[in-house]
Coordinates of C-alpha atoms and ligand atoms in Angstrom, one line a residue:
M1 CA 0.0 0.0 0.0
T2 CA 1.3 3.5 -0.7
L3 CA 1.5 6.1 1.9
R4 CA -1.3 8.0 0.2
E5 CA -3.6 5.0 0.4
E6 CA -2.6 4.6 4.0
I7 CA -3.6 8.1 4.7
A8 CA -6.9 7.7 2.8
K9 CA -7.6 4.5 4.8
T10 CA -7.0 6.3 8.2
L11 CA -9.2 9.2 7.3
G12 CA -11.7 6.9 5.7
K13 CA -12.2 5.1 9.0
A14 CA -12.8 8.3 10.8
I15 CA -15.3 9.4 8.1
T16 CA -17.1 6.1 8.2
K17 CA -17.3 6.4 12.0
M18 CA -19.2 9.6 11.6
G19 CA -21.7 7.8 9.4
L20 CA -20.6 9.4 6.1
G21 CA -19.6 7.9 2.8
T22 CA -16.0 8.1 1.6
E23 CA -16.7 8.1 -2.2
K24 CA -15.4 11.7 -2.5
L25 CA -12.3 11.2 -0.4
S26 CA -9.1 11.7 -2.3
V27 CA -5.7 12.5 -0.9
S28 CA -3.2 14.4 -3.0
F29 CA 0.3 15.7 -2.6
S30 CA 0.3 19.1 -1.0
N31 CA 0.9 22.1 -3.2
R32 CA 2.2 23.9 -0.2
P33 CA 5.0 21.6 0.9
E34 CA 6.1 24.1 3.6
L35 CA 2.8 23.5 5.4
C36 CA 2.2 19.9 4.9
D37 CA 3.0 16.8 2.7
F38 CA -0.5 15.7 1.7
Q39 CA -4.0 17.2 1.8
T40 CA -7.6 16.5 1.1
S41 CA -10.5 18.8 0.3
F42 CA -13.0 16.2 1.3
A43 CA -14.7 18.4 3.9
L44 CA -15.1 21.3 1.4
M45 CA -16.8 19.0 -1.0
V46 CA -19.3 17.3 1.3
A47 CA -20.0 20.0 3.9
K48 CA -23.1 21.3 2.1
E49 CA -24.6 17.8 1.8
V50 CA -24.3 17.2 5.5
G51 CA -25.2 20.8 6.5
K52 CA -22.1 21.8 8.3
K53 CA -19.4 24.4 7.8
P54 CA -16.4 22.9 6.0
I55 CA -14.0 23.8 8.7
E56 CA -16.2 22.2 11.4
L57 CA -16.5 19.1 9.4
A58 CA -12.7 19.0 8.8
E59 CA -12.1 19.4 12.5
E60 CA -14.5 16.7 13.4
I61 CA -12.8 14.3 11.0
V62 CA -9.4 15.1 12.4
K63 CA -10.7 14.5 16.0
N64 CA -12.2 11.2 15.0
A65 CA -8.9 10.2 13.3
G66 CA -7.2 10.6 16.6
E67 CA -3.5 10.1 17.3
N68 CA -1.6 8.3 14.6
K69 CA 2.0 7.1 14.9
F70 CA 2.8 8.0 11.2
F71 CA 0.6 11.0 10.4
E72 CA -0.3 14.3 11.9
F73 CA -3.7 15.7 10.7
S74 CA -4.8 19.2 11.0
A75 CA -7.9 21.1 9.9
V76 CA -7.3 24.4 8.3
I77 CA -9.5 27.2 7.0
P78 CA -11.6 27.1 4.9
G79 CA -11.9 23.3 5.3
F80 CA -8.8 21.5 4.1
I81 CA -7.3 18.6 6.1
N82 CA -3.5 18.9 6.0
V83 CA -1.4 15.8 6.6
K84 CA 2.2 15.9 7.7
V85 CA 4.0 12.6 7.6
K86 CA 5.9 12.1 10.8
N87 CA 9.5 10.9 10.6
A88 CA 8.4 7.5 11.8
G89 CA 6.0 7.3 8.8
L90 CA 8.8 8.3 6.4
N91 CA 11.2 5.8 7.9
A92 CA 8.7 3.0 7.6
Y93 CA 8.1 3.8 4.0
A94 CA 11.7 4.2 3.1
N95 CA 12.8 1.0 4.7
D96 CA 10.0 -0.9 3.1
V97 CA 11.0 0.5 -0.3
L98 CA 14.6 -0.7 0.3
K99 CA 13.3 -4.2 1.0
D100 CA 10.9 -4.3 -1.9
K101 CA 12.2 -5.8 -5.1
N102 CA 10.2 -3.3 -7.0
L103 CA 11.5 -0.5 -4.9
G104 CA 8.0 0.7 -4.0
I105 CA 6.8 1.0 -7.6
E106 CA 3.2 0.0 -7.5
Q107 CA 2.3 -3.1 -9.5
V108 CA -0.7 -3.1 -11.8
K109 CA -3.7 -5.0 -10.3
N110 CA -4.3 -7.0 -13.4
P111 CA -1.2 -7.6 -15.4
R112 CA -1.7 -7.5 -19.1
L113 CA 0.2 -8.5 -22.2
L114 CA 1.2 -5.5 -24.3
M115 CA 2.8 -5.5 -27.7
F116 CA 4.9 -2.5 -28.6
D117 CA 5.5 -1.5 -32.2
Y118 CA 8.3 1.1 -32.4
G119 CA 11.6 1.7 -34.2
G120 CA 10.1 1.4 -37.6
A121 CA 13.4 1.4 -39.5
N122 CA 13.3 0.7 -43.2
V123 CA 15.6 -1.8 -44.8
A124 CA 18.1 -0.4 -47.3
K125 CA 17.3 3.1 -46.2
E126 CA 19.6 4.9 -43.9
L127 CA 18.2 5.8 -40.4
H128 CA 17.9 9.5 -40.0
V129 CA 17.0 12.0 -37.3
G130 CA 13.3 11.3 -37.7
H131 CA 14.0 7.7 -36.5
L132 CA 15.4 8.8 -33.1
R133 CA 12.3 9.5 -31.1
S134 CA 10.5 6.3 -31.7
P135 CA 13.1 4.0 -30.1
I136 CA 13.6 6.5 -27.3
V137 CA 10.0 6.9 -26.4
G138 CA 8.9 3.4 -27.2
E139 CA 11.7 1.7 -25.2
A140 CA 10.8 3.8 -22.1
I141 CA 7.1 3.1 -22.2
K142 CA 7.8 -0.6 -22.7
R143 CA 10.2 -0.7 -19.7
L144 CA 7.7 1.2 -17.6
H145 CA 5.1 -1.5 -18.2
E146 CA 7.6 -4.1 -17.3
A147 CA 8.5 -2.3 -14.1
M148 CA 4.9 -2.2 -13.2
G149 CA 4.2 -5.8 -13.7
D150 CA 2.8 -6.1 -17.3
K151 CA 4.2 -8.5 -19.8
T152 CA 5.6 -7.0 -23.0
I153 CA 6.7 -8.0 -26.4
S154 CA 8.4 -5.5 -28.6
D155 CA 8.5 -5.6 -32.4
V156 CA 10.6 -3.3 -34.5
H157 CA 8.2 -3.6 -37.5
L158 CA 10.7 -3.1 -40.3
G159 CA 9.7 -1.4 -43.5
D160 CA 11.1 -4.3 -45.5
Y161 CA 8.7 -4.9 -48.4
G162 CA 8.0 -1.7 -50.2
L163 CA 9.2 -0.2 -53.4
Q164 CA 12.5 0.8 -51.9
M165 CA 13.6 -2.8 -52.1
G166 CA 12.8 -3.1 -55.8
L167 CA 14.4 0.3 -56.5
T168 CA 17.6 -0.6 -54.6
I169 CA 18.0 -4.0 -56.3
L170 CA 17.3 -2.5 -59.8
Q171 CA 19.9 0.2 -59.2
L172 CA 22.5 -2.3 -58.0
K173 CA 21.8 -4.4 -61.0
E174 CA 22.2 -1.6 -63.4
D175 CA 25.4 -0.4 -61.8
G176 CA 26.9 -3.9 -62.3
Y177 CA 26.9 -5.1 -58.7
L178 CA 24.7 -8.1 -59.3
N179 CA 26.4 -9.7 -62.3
A180 CA 26.8 -12.9 -60.4
F181 CA 23.0 -13.3 -60.3
F182 CA 22.1 -12.4 -63.8
G183 CA 23.5 -13.2 -67.3
K184 CA 25.1 -16.3 -68.7
N185 CA 26.9 -17.9 -65.7
A186 CA 24.2 -16.7 -63.3
N187 CA 24.1 -18.3 -59.9
P188 CA 21.0 -17.6 -57.9
N189 CA 22.8 -18.7 -54.7
A190 CA 25.7 -16.3 -55.1
K191 CA 26.9 -14.6 -52.0
I192 CA 26.9 -10.9 -52.0
T193 CA 30.4 -9.8 -51.1
N194 CA 30.8 -6.6 -53.0
I195 CA 27.8 -4.7 -51.4
T196 CA 28.3 -2.6 -48.4
L197 CA 26.0 -0.4 -46.4
D198 CA 27.7 2.6 -47.7
L199 CA 26.9 1.5 -51.2
L200 CA 23.3 0.9 -50.3
N201 CA 23.1 4.4 -48.8
E202 CA 24.2 5.7 -52.2
E203 CA 22.2 3.4 -54.4
Y204 CA 18.8 3.8 -52.9
P205 CA 18.7 7.7 -52.9
K206 CA 20.0 7.5 -56.5
A207 CA 17.2 5.1 -57.5
S208 CA 14.6 7.1 -55.6
K209 CA 15.4 10.3 -57.5
R210 CA 15.5 8.5 -60.8
K211 CA 12.0 6.9 -60.4
D212 CA 10.5 10.4 -60.3
V213 CA 11.8 11.2 -63.8
D214 CA 12.1 7.9 -65.5
E215 CA 8.8 6.1 -65.9
E216 CA 10.4 3.0 -67.4
F217 CA 12.7 2.7 -64.5
K218 CA 9.9 3.0 -62.1
E219 CA 7.8 0.3 -63.8
K220 CA 10.8 -2.0 -63.7
A221 CA 11.3 -1.3 -60.0
D222 CA 7.6 -2.1 -59.4
L223 CA 8.1 -5.4 -61.2
F224 CA 11.2 -6.2 -59.1
T225 CA 9.2 -5.4 -56.0
L226 CA 6.5 -7.8 -57.1
Y227 CA 9.1 -10.5 -57.8
I228 CA 10.4 -10.1 -54.3
Q229 CA 6.9 -10.4 -52.9
Q230 CA 6.4 -13.5 -54.9
H231 CA 9.6 -15.0 -53.6
K232 CA 11.0 -15.2 -57.1
E233 CA 14.7 -15.9 -57.5
P234 CA 17.2 -14.4 -57.8
Y235 CA 15.3 -11.3 -56.6
F236 CA 14.1 -12.8 -53.3
G237 CA 17.6 -14.2 -52.5
I238 CA 19.2 -10.9 -53.2
Y239 CA 16.6 -9.2 -51.1
K240 CA 17.2 -11.5 -48.2
Q241 CA 20.9 -10.9 -48.2
I242 CA 20.5 -7.1 -48.4
K243 CA 18.0 -7.3 -45.6
D244 CA 20.4 -9.2 -43.4
L245 CA 23.1 -6.7 -44.0
S246 CA 20.8 -3.8 -43.3
V247 CA 19.2 -5.4 -40.2
A248 CA 22.6 -6.1 -38.6
E249 CA 23.4 -2.4 -38.9
I250 CA 19.9 -1.3 -37.7
K251 CA 20.3 -3.5 -34.6
K252 CA 23.7 -2.0 -33.8
N253 CA 22.3 1.5 -34.1
Y254 CA 19.3 0.7 -31.8
E255 CA 21.6 -0.9 -29.3
L256 CA 23.7 2.3 -29.1
L257 CA 20.5 3.8 -27.8
N258 CA 19.8 1.0 -25.4
T259 CA 16.9 -0.1 -27.4
T260 CA 16.3 -3.8 -28.0
F261 CA 13.5 -5.7 -29.6
D262 CA 12.1 -9.2 -28.9
L263 CA 11.0 -9.5 -32.6
Y264 CA 12.7 -8.3 -35.7
L265 CA 9.6 -8.8 -37.8
G266 CA 8.6 -6.5 -40.6
E267 CA 5.9 -5.7 -43.1
S268 CA 7.0 -8.7 -45.1
D269 CA 5.9 -11.1 -42.3
A270 CA 2.3 -9.8 -42.7
Y271 CA 2.4 -10.4 -46.4
P272 CA 0.9 -14.0 -46.1
Y273 CA -2.1 -12.4 -44.3
I274 CA -2.9 -9.8 -46.8
D275 CA -5.4 -11.7 -49.0
E276 CA -7.2 -13.1 -46.0
T277 CA -7.4 -9.6 -44.5
I278 CA -9.0 -8.2 -47.7
D279 CA -11.4 -11.1 -47.8
I280 CA -12.6 -10.4 -44.3
F281 CA -13.6 -6.9 -45.4
V282 CA -15.2 -8.1 -48.6
K283 CA -17.2 -11.0 -47.0
K284 CA -18.5 -8.8 -44.2
G285 CA -19.6 -6.2 -46.7
L286 CA -17.4 -3.6 -45.2
A287 CA -15.4 -2.8 -48.4
R288 CA -16.7 -1.1 -51.5
E289 CA -15.2 -0.3 -54.8
S290 CA -14.3 3.2 -55.7
E291 CA -12.4 4.2 -58.8
G292 CA -11.0 0.7 -59.1
A293 CA -9.8 0.6 -55.5
L294 CA -11.3 -1.2 -52.5
I295 CA -12.1 1.2 -49.7
V296 CA -13.5 0.9 -46.2
D297 CA -15.6 3.7 -44.8
V298 CA -14.4 4.3 -41.3
A299 CA -16.0 7.6 -40.6
R300 CA -18.5 7.6 -37.8
E301 CA -21.9 9.1 -37.9
G302 CA -21.8 12.8 -38.1
E303 CA -18.1 12.8 -39.0
H304 CA -18.5 12.4 -42.7
I305 CA -20.9 15.2 -43.6
P306 CA -20.9 16.0 -47.3
I307 CA -20.6 19.7 -47.9
P308 CA -23.1 20.8 -50.6
K309 CA -21.4 21.4 -54.0
K310 CA -21.6 24.8 -55.6
D311 CA -20.9 23.2 -58.9
P312 CA -21.6 19.5 -59.8
S313 CA -18.1 19.1 -61.3
E314 CA -16.5 19.9 -57.9
P315 CA -15.0 17.0 -56.0
Q316 CA -17.2 16.1 -53.0
R317 CA -15.8 17.6 -49.8
Y318 CA -16.7 16.7 -46.3
K319 CA -17.0 18.5 -43.0
N320 CA -14.8 16.9 -40.4
P321 CA -13.6 14.3 -42.8
M322 CA -12.2 11.0 -41.8
P323 CA -11.4 9.7 -45.2
P324 CA -12.1 6.0 -46.1
A325 CA -9.2 3.6 -45.8
I326 CA -7.9 2.3 -49.0
I327 CA -7.2 -1.4 -48.6
K328 CA -6.5 -2.3 -52.2
K329 CA -5.3 -0.2 -55.1
Y330 CA -6.6 -0.6 -58.7
N331 CA -3.2 -2.1 -59.7
G332 CA -3.4 -4.6 -56.8
G333 CA -0.5 -3.0 -54.9
D334 CA -0.5 -3.5 -51.2
L335 CA -0.8 -0.5 -49.0
Y336 CA 0.6 0.7 -45.8
A337 CA -2.9 0.5 -44.1
T338 CA -3.5 -3.0 -45.4
T339 CA -0.1 -4.2 -44.1
D340 CA -0.8 -2.8 -40.7
I341 CA -4.2 -4.3 -40.5
A342 CA -2.8 -7.7 -41.7
T343 CA -0.1 -7.3 -39.0
I344 CA -2.7 -7.0 -36.3
L345 CA -4.4 -10.1 -37.6
M346 CA -1.1 -11.9 -37.4
R347 CA -0.2 -10.6 -34.0
N348 CA -3.6 -11.6 -32.6
R349 CA -3.2 -15.1 -34.0
D350 CA 0.3 -15.4 -32.6
Y351 CA 0.1 -13.5 -29.3
N352 CA -3.4 -12.1 -28.7
P353 CA -2.2 -9.2 -26.7
D354 CA -4.4 -7.1 -24.5
E355 CA -3.1 -3.9 -26.0
I356 CA -0.9 -2.9 -29.0
V357 CA 1.0 0.3 -28.7
Y358 CA 2.4 2.1 -31.7
V359 CA 5.0 4.8 -31.3
T360 CA 5.5 7.1 -34.3
D361 CA 5.4 10.7 -35.1
N362 CA 2.1 12.5 -35.1
R363 CA 1.9 12.8 -38.9
Q364 CA 0.8 9.1 -38.8
S365 CA -2.1 9.8 -36.5
G366 CA -4.7 9.7 -39.3
H367 CA -3.2 6.4 -40.6
F368 CA -3.5 4.7 -37.3
E369 CA -7.0 6.0 -36.6
Q370 CA -8.0 4.4 -39.9
V371 CA -6.2 1.2 -39.2
F372 CA -7.7 0.9 -35.7
R373 CA -11.2 1.6 -36.9
C374 CA -10.9 -0.9 -39.7
C375 CA -9.8 -3.6 -37.3
K376 CA -12.6 -2.9 -34.9
L377 CA -15.2 -2.9 -37.7
A378 CA -14.0 -6.2 -39.1
G379 CA -13.5 -7.9 -35.7
I380 CA -9.8 -8.4 -36.5
S381 CA -9.2 -6.7 -33.2
P382 CA -11.6 -7.9 -30.5
E383 CA -13.6 -5.3 -28.7
S384 CA -11.6 -5.8 -25.5
Q385 CA -8.3 -5.1 -27.1
K386 CA -6.9 -1.6 -26.7
L387 CA -5.1 -0.1 -29.7
T388 CA -3.0 2.9 -28.9
H389 CA -1.1 5.3 -31.0
V390 CA 1.4 7.3 -29.1
A391 CA 2.1 10.2 -31.4
F392 CA 5.1 12.2 -30.7
G393 CA 6.1 15.7 -31.9
T394 CA 9.1 16.7 -34.0
M395 CA 12.6 17.2 -32.8
N396 CA 13.5 20.8 -33.8
G397 CA 16.7 22.7 -34.1
K398 CA 17.3 25.8 -32.1
D399 CA 15.6 27.9 -34.8
G400 CA 12.4 26.0 -34.0
K401 CA 12.3 24.2 -37.3
P402 CA 12.9 20.5 -37.9
F403 CA 16.5 19.6 -37.2
K404 CA 18.6 19.9 -40.3
T405 CA 22.2 19.8 -41.4
R406 CA 23.9 23.2 -41.9
A407 CA 23.3 22.8 -45.6
G408 CA 19.6 22.1 -44.9
G409 CA 19.8 18.4 -45.6
T410 CA 18.4 15.5 -43.5
V411 CA 20.6 14.7 -40.5
K412 CA 21.6 11.0 -40.3
Y413 CA 20.8 9.1 -37.1
K414 CA 24.5 8.0 -36.9
D415 CA 25.7 11.6 -37.1
V416 CA 23.5 12.6 -34.2
L417 CA 24.8 9.7 -32.1
N418 CA 28.4 10.6 -33.0
M419 CA 27.8 14.2 -32.1
L420 CA 26.4 13.2 -28.7
I421 CA 29.3 10.9 -28.0
E422 CA 31.9 13.4 -29.1
S423 CA 30.4 16.3 -27.1
A424 CA 30.2 14.0 -24.0
E425 CA 33.9 13.1 -24.5
K426 CA 34.8 16.8 -24.6
K427 CA 32.9 17.4 -21.5
L428 CA 34.5 14.5 -19.7
S429 CA 38.0 15.5 -20.8
D430 CA 37.3 19.0 -19.2
N431 CA 36.8 17.0 -16.0
G432 CA 40.0 15.0 -16.5
I433 CA 38.5 11.8 -17.9
V434 CA 39.9 10.8 -21.2
G435 CA 39.6 7.8 -23.5
N436 CA 36.5 6.3 -22.1
K437 CA 34.2 6.0 -25.2
E438 CA 31.6 3.8 -23.5
L439 CA 31.2 6.3 -20.7
A440 CA 30.9 9.1 -23.2
R441 CA 28.2 7.1 -25.0
R442 CA 26.3 6.5 -21.8
I443 CA 26.4 10.2 -21.0
G444 CA 25.7 11.5 -24.5
V445 CA 22.8 9.1 -25.0
G446 CA 21.5 9.8 -21.5
A447 CA 21.6 13.5 -22.3
M448 CA 19.6 13.1 -25.5
K449 CA 17.1 10.7 -23.9
Y450 CA 16.4 12.9 -20.9
G451 CA 16.2 16.0 -23.1
D452 CA 13.6 14.2 -25.2
L453 CA 11.6 12.4 -22.5
S454 CA 11.3 15.3 -20.1
N455 CA 8.8 16.9 -22.6
T456 CA 5.2 15.9 -22.9
V457 CA 5.5 13.3 -25.6
A458 CA 3.1 14.9 -28.0
K459 CA 5.0 18.2 -28.1
D460 CA 7.7 19.3 -30.5
Y461 CA 11.0 20.0 -28.7
V462 CA 14.2 21.7 -29.3
F463 CA 17.4 19.7 -29.6
D464 CA 19.9 21.7 -27.6
M465 CA 23.1 19.6 -27.1
D466 CA 24.7 22.1 -24.7
K467 CA 21.7 22.3 -22.5
F468 CA 21.1 18.5 -22.5
L469 CA 24.7 17.8 -21.6
A470 CA 25.0 20.2 -18.7
F471 CA 26.2 18.3 -15.6
D472 CA 23.8 20.4 -13.4
G473 CA 20.2 21.3 -14.1
K474 CA 17.4 19.2 -15.3
T475 CA 19.4 16.8 -17.4
G476 CA 20.3 13.1 -17.7
P477 CA 24.0 13.7 -16.9
Y478 CA 23.0 15.5 -13.6
I479 CA 21.2 12.4 -12.5
Q480 CA 24.0 10.2 -13.6
Y481 CA 26.4 12.4 -11.8
T482 CA 24.4 12.2 -8.6
I483 CA 24.6 8.4 -8.7
A484 CA 28.4 8.6 -9.4
R485 CA 28.7 10.8 -6.4
I486 CA 26.9 8.3 -4.2
N487 CA 29.1 5.5 -5.7
S488 CA 32.2 7.3 -4.6
I489 CA 30.8 7.7 -1.1
L490 CA 29.9 4.0 -0.9
A491 CA 33.4 3.0 -2.2
K492 CA 34.9 4.8 0.7
F493 CA 32.6 3.3 3.3
S494 CA 33.2 -0.1 4.8
G495 CA 31.1 -1.9 7.3
E496 CA 27.5 -2.7 7.7
I497 CA 24.8 -0.4 6.3
G498 CA 22.2 0.9 8.6
V499 CA 18.5 1.8 8.1
V500 CA 16.9 5.0 6.9
D501 CA 16.3 7.0 10.1
V502 CA 15.3 10.5 9.2
Q503 CA 16.9 13.2 11.4
S504 CA 16.9 16.3 9.2
E505 CA 14.9 18.3 6.9
E506 CA 17.2 17.2 4.0
E507 CA 16.4 13.5 4.7
R508 CA 12.7 14.3 5.0
N509 CA 12.8 15.9 1.6
I510 CA 14.6 12.9 0.1
V511 CA 12.0 10.4 1.3
L512 CA 9.2 12.7 0.2
A513 CA 10.9 13.0 -3.2
V514 CA 10.9 9.2 -3.5
L515 CA 7.2 9.2 -2.6
K516 CA 6.6 11.6 -5.5
L517 CA 8.9 9.6 -7.8
N518 CA 7.0 6.4 -7.1
S519 CA 3.7 8.1 -7.7
S520 CA 4.9 9.5 -11.0
Y521 CA 5.0 6.1 -12.5
Q522 CA 1.3 5.7 -12.6
I523 CA 0.9 9.1 -14.2
C524 CA 3.4 8.1 -17.0
Y525 CA 1.6 4.8 -17.4
D526 CA -1.7 6.6 -17.9
T527 CA -0.4 9.2 -20.2
Y528 CA 2.3 7.3 -22.2
S529 CA 4.5 10.2 -21.5
M530 CA 7.6 10.2 -19.3
N531 CA 7.9 13.8 -18.4
A532 CA 6.5 13.4 -14.8
L533 CA 9.1 10.7 -14.1
C534 CA 11.9 12.8 -15.5
L535 CA 11.0 15.7 -13.3
S536 CA 10.6 13.6 -10.2
A537 CA 13.9 11.9 -10.8
F538 CA 15.5 15.3 -11.0
D539 CA 13.8 16.5 -7.8
L540 CA 15.2 13.4 -6.0
A541 CA 18.7 14.0 -7.3
S542 CA 18.5 17.6 -6.3
A543 CA 17.2 16.7 -2.8
F544 CA 20.2 14.4 -2.4
S545 CA 22.6 17.2 -3.5
T546 CA 21.2 19.3 -0.7
L547 CA 21.9 16.6 1.8
Y548 CA 25.3 16.1 0.3
N549 CA 26.2 19.7 0.5
N550 CA 24.9 20.3 4.1
T551 CA 25.9 17.1 5.8
K552 CA 29.1 15.3 6.4
I553 CA 28.3 11.7 5.6
L554 CA 31.6 9.8 5.8
A555 CA 33.1 12.2 8.4
E556 CA 30.0 11.8 10.7
K557 CA 31.4 10.9 14.1
D558 CA 28.4 8.9 15.5
A559 CA 28.9 5.5 13.9
E560 CA 25.2 4.6 14.1
R561 CA 24.2 7.9 12.4
R562 CA 26.9 7.4 9.8
K563 CA 25.7 4.0 8.7
N564 CA 22.1 5.3 8.6
L565 CA 23.2 8.1 6.3
I566 CA 24.9 5.5 4.1
S567 CA 21.5 3.8 4.0
V568 CA 20.0 7.0 2.7
C569 CA 22.6 7.0 0.0
V570 CA 21.8 3.5 -1.0
F571 CA 18.1 4.3 -1.0
V572 CA 18.6 7.3 -3.3
K573 CA 21.0 5.4 -5.6
K574 CA 18.6 2.4 -6.0
C575 CA 15.6 4.6 -6.7
L576 CA 17.5 6.8 -9.2
E577 CA 19.0 3.8 -11.0
K578 CA 15.6 2.3 -11.4
A579 CA 14.2 5.5 -12.8
L580 CA 17.0 5.8 -15.2
W581 CA 16.7 2.2 -16.3
I582 CA 13.0 2.8 -17.1
L583 CA 14.0 5.8 -19.1
G584 CA 16.5 3.6 -21.0
I585 CA 19.4 5.6 -19.6
D586 CA 22.5 3.9 -18.3
S587 CA 23.9 4.6 -14.9
V588 CA 27.6 5.3 -14.6
E589 CA 30.0 4.2 -12.0
K590 CA 32.1 7.4 -12.1
M591 CA 32.1 10.6 -14.1
Ligands
LIG1 N1 8.5 2.3 -41.4 C1 7.7 3.3 -41.0 C2 8.3 4.7 -41.3 O1 9.5 4.8 -41.5 C3 7.3 3.3 -39.6 C4 6.5 2.1 -39.1 C5 5.7 2.4 -38.0 N2 4.9 1.2 -37.5 C6 3.9 0.7 -38.2 N3 3.3 -0.4 -37.7 N4 3.3 1.3 -39.2 O2 7.6 5.7 -41.4

């Protein structure tokens, strides 16, 4: 039970004793921490119903609650009940947290199975800056669910079946890199040895540009794409080898960001389910033909209101339009929506998760709304299944526009990571630490992640390396630094560790900060946004710094007190490390 629930229970008993209902009782953190730690406005809300003045009712509840060894209740004008947690209450809480394998993070009452779809890299296309937020946000939400007791499965959902594959292979063929597979002495089982990722990163953009001006090239690429989808050799074999090459690189890049996936499936894995998916819509009468394509009307009543035309030749427009989903094109090509619907069909056959969470940028919101509605209409997703799209905003440069290279081009994912690591290395060398690349990665990535996750997920944010990397302030490195400081204290301490025994205002604030931290997890769980956790972790780190600055820990003369202060250090370290782990940020031993 959390302290807040404990308080509610104690007050609840007093209220019941008075013959009143407790439905409206809720206890919240105080917004006047100098006066109290928690408060409730229960008396203000029900006074009228029971025909009393709020302050009288509050006083009566406090009287009925009586003495309590953990809490001190007081009624204050106009009718609040303030709650101060006594040191004994804070000690009981802190020592319980230390013993708990979940460190006081409340576990969900009914654990569920969630499937996470994030990452979204495309095979044969280089990862760019737009691919950074999905693994950062997705990994954190996934870890949060794990920490709170849910089961999770993560799937990177590669873009591995589209036109980009046909284009790339066609370009490679034309440039002579695939001679072993074609021509007189062709060997469909040849091994690709002359193709590198750097080459792919050149060939795809080249082909992509060409398709816009060269109709014949585009048609050929479409055909190659179809061959791949039909598993025709040598196209399919070449595709698989290129995919393996590309996926190895993608994996490495995600791992640099502490992001891992249980499944490396992709659009291609849903391919066998496409025909069946379309059939379901046709058989249920949910699809209709329109200009040679098959479409599904997903707009709800009132949402799809046609606007009267001024002239009959005008295209029909709608008020509040939710356009129909196109599930099959006139040329039979498979579409993004269809693939996602088929993927849900596949996932439900294989895993039947209680919820599927997609993490992409907000430009895909319309797409997912259509996909989800289609799945519900067709019964591909059972009514009880929750489908969630976590839509994040754009990462902007300091000018407030989407982050670009100096020349205005797209920034590569790799370049952002290198920049982070190099900046962290510089910063470390200013502090006298040189040549520790892994440490620099942990700090650079921690800086980026905290800078990202401390914003409300839906909002755009500004990528500001200097600000993110500051060793003090609301940053990842500051929290890492706090842990490193504690490590250095612990390294110098020998002997047995005591218990948390709050003696000072500084220690009180630490335990209260952990209380807040532990209540932030539920907020993040409900909102799919990590900002509350980021801020509470900072508050805890900063509460520790105050203790550190004002208190001699290792030099404390009283041995009992010294080992209890060490216990406070361990308490803070464990809670901060857990918070960082959930955010996908590594702790560091030293920095
Ligand atoms: N590959 C896509 C892209 O680069 C993202 C995939 C997101 N996930 C999904 N199930 N559609 O935009």
